[in-house]
mmCIF file of C-alpha atoms in Angstrom:
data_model
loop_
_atom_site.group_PDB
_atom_site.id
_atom_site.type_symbol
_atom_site.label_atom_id
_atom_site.label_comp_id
_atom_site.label_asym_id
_atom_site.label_seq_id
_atom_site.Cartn_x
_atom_site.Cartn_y
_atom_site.Cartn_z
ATOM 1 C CA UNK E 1 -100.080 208.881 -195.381
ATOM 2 C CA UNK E 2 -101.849 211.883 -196.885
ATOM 3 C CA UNK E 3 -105.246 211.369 -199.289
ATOM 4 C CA UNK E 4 -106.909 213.781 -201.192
ATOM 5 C CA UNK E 5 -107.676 216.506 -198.759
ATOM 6 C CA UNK E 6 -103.964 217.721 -197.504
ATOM 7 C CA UNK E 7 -101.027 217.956 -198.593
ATOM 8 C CA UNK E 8 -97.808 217.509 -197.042
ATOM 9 C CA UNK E 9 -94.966 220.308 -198.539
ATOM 10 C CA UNK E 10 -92.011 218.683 -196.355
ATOM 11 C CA UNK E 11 -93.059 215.285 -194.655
ATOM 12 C CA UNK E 12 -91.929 215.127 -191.050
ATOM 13 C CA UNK E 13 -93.046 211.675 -189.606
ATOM 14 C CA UNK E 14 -91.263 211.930 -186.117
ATOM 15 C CA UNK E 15 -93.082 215.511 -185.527
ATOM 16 C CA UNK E 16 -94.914 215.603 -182.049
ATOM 17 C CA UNK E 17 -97.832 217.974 -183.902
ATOM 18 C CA UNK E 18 -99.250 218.434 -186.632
ATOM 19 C CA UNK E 19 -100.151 221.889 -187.992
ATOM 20 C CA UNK E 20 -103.113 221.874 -190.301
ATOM 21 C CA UNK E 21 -103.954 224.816 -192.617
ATOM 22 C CA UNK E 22 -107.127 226.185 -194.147
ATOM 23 C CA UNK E 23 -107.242 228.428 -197.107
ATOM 24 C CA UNK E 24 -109.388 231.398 -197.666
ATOM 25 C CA UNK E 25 -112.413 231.654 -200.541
ATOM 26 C CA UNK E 26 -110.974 231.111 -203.789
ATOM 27 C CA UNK E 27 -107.506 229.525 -202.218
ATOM 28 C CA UNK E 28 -105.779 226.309 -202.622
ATOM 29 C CA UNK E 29 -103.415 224.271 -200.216
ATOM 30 C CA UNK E 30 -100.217 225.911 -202.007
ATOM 31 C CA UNK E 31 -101.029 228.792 -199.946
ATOM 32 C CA UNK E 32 -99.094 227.477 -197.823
ATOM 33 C CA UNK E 33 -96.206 225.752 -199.409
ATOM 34 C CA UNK E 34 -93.415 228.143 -198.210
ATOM 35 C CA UNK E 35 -94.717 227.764 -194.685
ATOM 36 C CA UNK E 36 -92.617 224.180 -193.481
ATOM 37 C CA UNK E 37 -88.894 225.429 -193.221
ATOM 38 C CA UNK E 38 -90.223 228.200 -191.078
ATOM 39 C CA UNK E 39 -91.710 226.020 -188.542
ATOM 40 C CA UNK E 40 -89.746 223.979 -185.749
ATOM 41 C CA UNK E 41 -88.454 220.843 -186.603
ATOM 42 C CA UNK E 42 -90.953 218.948 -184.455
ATOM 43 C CA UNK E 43 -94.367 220.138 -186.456
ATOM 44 C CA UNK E 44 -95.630 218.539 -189.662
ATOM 45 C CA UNK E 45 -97.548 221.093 -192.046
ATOM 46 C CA UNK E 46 -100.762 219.533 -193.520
ATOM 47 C CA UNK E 47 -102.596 222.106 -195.856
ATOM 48 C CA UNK E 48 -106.160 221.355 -196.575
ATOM 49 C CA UNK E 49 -107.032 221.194 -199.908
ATOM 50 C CA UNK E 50 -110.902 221.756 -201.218
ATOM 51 C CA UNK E 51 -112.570 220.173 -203.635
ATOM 52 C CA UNK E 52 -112.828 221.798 -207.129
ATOM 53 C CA UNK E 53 -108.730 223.289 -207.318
ATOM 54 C CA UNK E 54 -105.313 221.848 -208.324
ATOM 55 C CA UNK E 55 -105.141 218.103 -208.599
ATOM 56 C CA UNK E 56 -109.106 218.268 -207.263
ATOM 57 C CA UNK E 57 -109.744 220.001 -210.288
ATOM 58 C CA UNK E 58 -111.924 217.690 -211.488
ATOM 59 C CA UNK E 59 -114.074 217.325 -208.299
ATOM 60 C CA UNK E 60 -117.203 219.605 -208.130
ATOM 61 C CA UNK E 61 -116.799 223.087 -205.543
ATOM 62 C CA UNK E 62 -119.078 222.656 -202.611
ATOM 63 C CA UNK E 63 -120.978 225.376 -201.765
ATOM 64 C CA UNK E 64 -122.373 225.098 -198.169
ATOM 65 C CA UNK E 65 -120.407 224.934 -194.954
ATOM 66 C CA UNK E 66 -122.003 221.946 -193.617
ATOM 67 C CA UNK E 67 -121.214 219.787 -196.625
ATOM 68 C CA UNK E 68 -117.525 220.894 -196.883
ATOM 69 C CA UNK E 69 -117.094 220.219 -193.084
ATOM 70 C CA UNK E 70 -118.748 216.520 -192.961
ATOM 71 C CA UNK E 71 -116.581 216.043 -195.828
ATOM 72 C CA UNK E 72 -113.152 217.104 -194.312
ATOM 73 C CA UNK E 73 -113.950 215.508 -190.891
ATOM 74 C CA UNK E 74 -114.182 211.863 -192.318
ATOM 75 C CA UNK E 75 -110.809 213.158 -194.966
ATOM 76 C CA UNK E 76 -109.001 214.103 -191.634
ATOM 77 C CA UNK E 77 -109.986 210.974 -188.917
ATOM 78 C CA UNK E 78 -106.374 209.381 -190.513
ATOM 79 C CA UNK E 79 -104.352 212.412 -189.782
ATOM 80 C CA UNK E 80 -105.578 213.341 -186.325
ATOM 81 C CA UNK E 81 -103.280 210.348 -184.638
ATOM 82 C CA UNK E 82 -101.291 213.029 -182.920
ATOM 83 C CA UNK E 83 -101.492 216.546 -181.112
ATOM 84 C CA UNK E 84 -102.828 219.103 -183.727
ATOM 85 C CA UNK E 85 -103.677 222.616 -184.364
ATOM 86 C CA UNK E 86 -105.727 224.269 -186.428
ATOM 87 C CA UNK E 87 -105.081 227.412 -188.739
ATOM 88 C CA UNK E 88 -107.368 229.462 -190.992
ATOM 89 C CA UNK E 89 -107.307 232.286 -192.576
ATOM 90 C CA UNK E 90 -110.486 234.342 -193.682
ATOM 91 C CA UNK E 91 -112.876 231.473 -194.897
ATOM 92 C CA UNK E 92 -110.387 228.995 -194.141
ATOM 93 C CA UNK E 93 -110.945 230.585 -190.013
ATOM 94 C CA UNK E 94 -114.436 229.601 -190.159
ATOM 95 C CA UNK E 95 -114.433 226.110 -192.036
ATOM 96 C CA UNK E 96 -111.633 225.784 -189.345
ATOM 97 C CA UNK E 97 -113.550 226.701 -186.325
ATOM 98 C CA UNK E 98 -116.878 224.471 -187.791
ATOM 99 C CA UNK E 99 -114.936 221.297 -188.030
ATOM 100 C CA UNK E 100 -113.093 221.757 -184.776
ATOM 101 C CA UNK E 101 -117.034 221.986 -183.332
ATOM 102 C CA UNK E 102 -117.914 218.786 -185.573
ATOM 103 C CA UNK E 103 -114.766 216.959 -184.231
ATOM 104 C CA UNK E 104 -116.430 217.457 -180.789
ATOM 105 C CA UNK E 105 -120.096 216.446 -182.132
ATOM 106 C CA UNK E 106 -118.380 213.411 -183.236
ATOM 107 C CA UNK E 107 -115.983 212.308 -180.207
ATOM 108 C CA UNK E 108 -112.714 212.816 -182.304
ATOM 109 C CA UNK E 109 -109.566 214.491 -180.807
ATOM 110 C CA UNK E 110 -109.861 218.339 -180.482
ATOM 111 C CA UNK E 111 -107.123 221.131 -181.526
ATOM 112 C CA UNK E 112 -104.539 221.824 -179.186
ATOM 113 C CA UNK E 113 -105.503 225.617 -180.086
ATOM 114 C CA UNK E 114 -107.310 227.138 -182.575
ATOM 115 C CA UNK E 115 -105.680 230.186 -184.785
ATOM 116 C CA UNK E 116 -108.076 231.834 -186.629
ATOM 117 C CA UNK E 117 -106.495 235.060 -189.407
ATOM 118 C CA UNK E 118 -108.967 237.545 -191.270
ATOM 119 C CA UNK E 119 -112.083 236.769 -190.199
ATOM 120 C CA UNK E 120 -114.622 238.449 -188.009
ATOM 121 C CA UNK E 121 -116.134 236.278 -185.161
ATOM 122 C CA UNK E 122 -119.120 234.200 -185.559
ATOM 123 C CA UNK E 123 -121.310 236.557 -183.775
ATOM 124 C CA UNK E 124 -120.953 238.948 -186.867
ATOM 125 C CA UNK E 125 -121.266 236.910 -189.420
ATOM 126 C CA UNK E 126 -123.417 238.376 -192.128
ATOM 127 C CA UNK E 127 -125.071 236.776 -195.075
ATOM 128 C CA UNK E 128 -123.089 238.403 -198.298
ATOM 129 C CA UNK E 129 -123.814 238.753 -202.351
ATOM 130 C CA UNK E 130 -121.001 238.614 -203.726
ATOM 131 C CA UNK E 131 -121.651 235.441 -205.223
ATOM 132 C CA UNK E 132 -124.460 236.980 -207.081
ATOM 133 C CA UNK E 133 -122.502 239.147 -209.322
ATOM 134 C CA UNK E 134 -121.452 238.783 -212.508
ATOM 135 C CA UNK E 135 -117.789 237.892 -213.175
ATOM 136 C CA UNK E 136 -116.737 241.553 -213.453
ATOM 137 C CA UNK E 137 -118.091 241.946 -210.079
ATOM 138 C CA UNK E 138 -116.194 238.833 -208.740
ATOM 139 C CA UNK E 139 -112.907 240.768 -210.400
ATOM 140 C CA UNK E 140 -113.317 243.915 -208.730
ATOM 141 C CA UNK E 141 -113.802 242.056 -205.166
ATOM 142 C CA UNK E 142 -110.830 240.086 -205.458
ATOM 143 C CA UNK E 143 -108.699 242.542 -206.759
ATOM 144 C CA UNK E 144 -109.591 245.349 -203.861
ATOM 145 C CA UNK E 145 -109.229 242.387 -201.496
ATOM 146 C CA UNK E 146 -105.200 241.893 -203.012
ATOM 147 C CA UNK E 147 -104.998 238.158 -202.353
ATOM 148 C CA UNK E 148 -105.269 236.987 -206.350
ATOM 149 C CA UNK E 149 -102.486 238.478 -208.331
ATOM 150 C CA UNK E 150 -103.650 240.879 -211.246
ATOM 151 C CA UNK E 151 -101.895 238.756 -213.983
ATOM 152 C CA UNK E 152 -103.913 236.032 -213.024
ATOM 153 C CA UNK E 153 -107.325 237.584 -213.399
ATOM 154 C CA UNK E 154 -106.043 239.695 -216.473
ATOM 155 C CA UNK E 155 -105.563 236.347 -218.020
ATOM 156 C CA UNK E 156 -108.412 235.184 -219.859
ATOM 157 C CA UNK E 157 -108.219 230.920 -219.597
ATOM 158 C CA UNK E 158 -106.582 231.244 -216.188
ATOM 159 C CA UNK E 159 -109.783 233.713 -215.144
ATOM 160 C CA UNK E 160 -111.781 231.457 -216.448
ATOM 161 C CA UNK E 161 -110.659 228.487 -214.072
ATOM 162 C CA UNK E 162 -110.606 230.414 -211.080
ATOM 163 C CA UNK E 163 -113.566 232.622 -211.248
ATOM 164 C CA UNK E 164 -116.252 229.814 -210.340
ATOM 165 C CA UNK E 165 -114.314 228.181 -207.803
ATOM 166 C CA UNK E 166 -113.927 231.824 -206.118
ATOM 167 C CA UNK E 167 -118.112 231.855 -206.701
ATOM 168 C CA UNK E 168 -118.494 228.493 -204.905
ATOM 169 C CA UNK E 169 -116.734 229.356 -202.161
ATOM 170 C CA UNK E 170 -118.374 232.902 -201.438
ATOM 171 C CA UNK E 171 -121.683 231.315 -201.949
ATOM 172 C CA UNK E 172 -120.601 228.919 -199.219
ATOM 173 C CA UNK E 173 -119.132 231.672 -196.652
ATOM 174 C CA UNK E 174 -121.987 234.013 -197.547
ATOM 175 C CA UNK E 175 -124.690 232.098 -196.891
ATOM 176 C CA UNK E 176 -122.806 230.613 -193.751
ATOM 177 C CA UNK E 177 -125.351 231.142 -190.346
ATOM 178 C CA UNK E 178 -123.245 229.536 -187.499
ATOM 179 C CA UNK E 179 -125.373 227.897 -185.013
ATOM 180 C CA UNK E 180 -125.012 228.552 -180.887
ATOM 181 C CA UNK E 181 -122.692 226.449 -179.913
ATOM 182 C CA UNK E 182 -120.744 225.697 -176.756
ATOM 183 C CA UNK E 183 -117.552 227.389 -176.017
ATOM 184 C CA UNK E 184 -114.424 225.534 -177.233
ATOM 185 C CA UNK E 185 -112.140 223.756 -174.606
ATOM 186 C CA UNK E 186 -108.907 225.093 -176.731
ATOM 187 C CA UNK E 187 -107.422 228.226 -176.552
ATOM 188 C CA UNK E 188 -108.023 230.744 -179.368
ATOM 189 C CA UNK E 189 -105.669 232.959 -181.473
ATOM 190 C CA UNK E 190 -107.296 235.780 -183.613
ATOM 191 C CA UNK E 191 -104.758 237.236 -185.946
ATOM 192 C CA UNK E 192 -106.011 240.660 -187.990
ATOM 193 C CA UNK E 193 -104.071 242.834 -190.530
ATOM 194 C CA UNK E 194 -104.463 246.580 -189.433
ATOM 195 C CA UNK E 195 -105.444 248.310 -192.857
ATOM 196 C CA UNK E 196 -108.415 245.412 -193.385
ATOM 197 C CA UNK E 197 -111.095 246.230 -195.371
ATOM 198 C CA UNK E 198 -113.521 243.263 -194.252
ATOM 199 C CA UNK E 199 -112.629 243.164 -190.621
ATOM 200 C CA UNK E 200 -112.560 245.191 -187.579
ATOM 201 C CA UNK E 201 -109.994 244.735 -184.665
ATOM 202 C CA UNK E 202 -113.187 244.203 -182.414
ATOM 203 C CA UNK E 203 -114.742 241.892 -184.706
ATOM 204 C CA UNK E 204 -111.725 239.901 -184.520
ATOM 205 C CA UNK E 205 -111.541 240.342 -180.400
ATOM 206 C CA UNK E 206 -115.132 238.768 -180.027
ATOM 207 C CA UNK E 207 -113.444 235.152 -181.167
ATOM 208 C CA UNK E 208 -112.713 235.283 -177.057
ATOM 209 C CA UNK E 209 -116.467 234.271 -177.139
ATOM 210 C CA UNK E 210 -115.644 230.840 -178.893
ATOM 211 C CA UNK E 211 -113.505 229.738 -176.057
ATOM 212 C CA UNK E 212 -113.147 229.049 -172.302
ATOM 213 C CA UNK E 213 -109.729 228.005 -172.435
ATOM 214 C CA UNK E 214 -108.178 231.067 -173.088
ATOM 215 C CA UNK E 215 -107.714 233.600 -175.891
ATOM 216 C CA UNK E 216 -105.527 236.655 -177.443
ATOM 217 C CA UNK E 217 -105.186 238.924 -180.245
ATOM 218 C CA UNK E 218 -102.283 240.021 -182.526
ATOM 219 C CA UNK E 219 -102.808 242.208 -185.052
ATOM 220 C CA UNK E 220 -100.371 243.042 -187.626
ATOM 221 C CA UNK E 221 -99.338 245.596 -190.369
ATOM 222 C CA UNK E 222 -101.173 245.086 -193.298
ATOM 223 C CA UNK E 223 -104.672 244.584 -195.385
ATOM 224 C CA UNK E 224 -106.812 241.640 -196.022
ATOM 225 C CA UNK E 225 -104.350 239.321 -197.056
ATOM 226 C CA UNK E 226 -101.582 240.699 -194.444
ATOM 227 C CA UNK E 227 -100.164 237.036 -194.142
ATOM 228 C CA UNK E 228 -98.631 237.434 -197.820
ATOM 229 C CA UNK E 229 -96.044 240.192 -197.790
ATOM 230 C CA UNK E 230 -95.470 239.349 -193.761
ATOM 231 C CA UNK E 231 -95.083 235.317 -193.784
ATOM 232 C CA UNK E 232 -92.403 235.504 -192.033
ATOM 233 C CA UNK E 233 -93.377 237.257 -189.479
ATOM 234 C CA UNK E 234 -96.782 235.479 -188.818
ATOM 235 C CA UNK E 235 -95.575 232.215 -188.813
ATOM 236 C CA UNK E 236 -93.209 233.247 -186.357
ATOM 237 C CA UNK E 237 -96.402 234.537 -184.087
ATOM 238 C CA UNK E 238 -97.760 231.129 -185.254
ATOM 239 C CA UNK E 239 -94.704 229.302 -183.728
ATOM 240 C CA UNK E 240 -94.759 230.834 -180.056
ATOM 241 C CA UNK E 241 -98.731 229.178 -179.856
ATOM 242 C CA UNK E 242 -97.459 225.677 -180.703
ATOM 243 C CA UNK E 243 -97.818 223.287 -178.135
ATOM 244 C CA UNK E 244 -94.995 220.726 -177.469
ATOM 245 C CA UNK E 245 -92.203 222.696 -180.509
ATOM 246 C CA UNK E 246 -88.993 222.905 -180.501
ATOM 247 C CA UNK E 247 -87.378 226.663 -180.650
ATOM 248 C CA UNK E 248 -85.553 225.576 -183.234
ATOM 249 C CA UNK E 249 -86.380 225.239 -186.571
ATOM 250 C CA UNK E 250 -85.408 223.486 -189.617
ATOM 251 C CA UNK E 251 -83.262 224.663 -192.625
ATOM 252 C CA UNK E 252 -84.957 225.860 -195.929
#
């Protein structure tokens, strides 16, 4: 069912939605593999999966938006033959909220709602140099930010794997200038951690700009990467926004 760019943890075929995921700079789709037996039995878990990480190792990084979204809307036209929503967290919320606007451009089947984690709204999107540092620089970013575990970038081979993936993608989100575009006909869901470094609860709020179907807020204990030690409670947040699930969900 599933080609190169998802992948499905725990395949659900009778689900009446599909959930699909978006990782954040530097992230894979396994981000999300502990997600699916937290979810209702009636919605399927696809996580996006970019270019240039795990069994796409071999593929190049893209580094602008616009490429990485024309890409994922012709990956995703096989997937979208059912009610969907879309979650993203940091640059995962804006590659999320770009291809919901080029599924629109293009006539395809829009997001029952968008959820959108870590990210400031469009209207503050900056342009950013952290892709200009050296790799010592890229360390100290990610390691203030808490999403890539120390081990990992105390480890010379594995550093060396991750280190110009996590340059590709800040290149892409940094030089990111979303266009004016017409409000969404979904509802929108900005989540925020509390203690976060790289976003303000009223840079979250302004995603209520992006919509005219409807929006709220939840913001939860916890810093950039606030999702991590609190899965369990997001994804139950996540679960009271799904359209058409069932209360109850499946066993682990």
């Amino acid at each position: 069912m599933t080609g190169p760019w998802v992948r499905c943890y725990q395949s659900r075929p009778q689900a009446r939605l599909r959930l699909f995921c978006f990782p954040h700079a530097g992230g894979t789709a396994s981000a999300y593999r502990l997600w699916p037996p937290l979810l209702p039995a009636g919605v399927e878990m696809l996580a996006v999966q970019y270019p240039g990480r795990e069994e796409r190792f071999s593929e190049p990084a893209l580094t602008t938006m616009d490429e990485l979204v024309t890409q994922l809307v012709a990956g995703l036209r096989a997937e979208l033959d059912r009610p969907f929503v879309f979650f993203g967290h940091s640059m995962g919320a804006s590659v999320a909220y770009e291809t919901a606007l080029a599924l629109r451009r293009a006539g395809l089947p829009m997001p029952q709602r968008l959820v959108v984690s870590g990210k400031e709204a469009p209207a503050h999107a900056v342009p950013g140099e952290v892709h200009l540092r050296d790799d010592e620089g890229l360390v100290r970013e990610l390691t203030a930010l808490g999403g890539t575990g120390s081990a990992v970038l105390e480890h010379p081979e594995l550093r060396e794997l991750l280190l110009p993936i996590v340059r590709a993608d800040y290149r892409l989100i940094e030089t990111y200038q979303p266009a004016a575009a017409a409000a969404l006909e979904c509802p929108v869901t900005a989540f925020a951690g509390d203690s976060d470094p790289e976003l303000t609860v009223d840079q979250a709020r302004d995603w209520d700009k992006t919509t005219s179907a409807g929006f709220d807020l939840q913001v939860f204990p916890g810093d950039h990467f606030y999702l991590m030690d609190g899965r369990a409670q997001v994804v139950a947040a996540l679960n009271r926004r799904l359209p058409l699930a069932p209360s109850r969900p499946t066993a682990s």
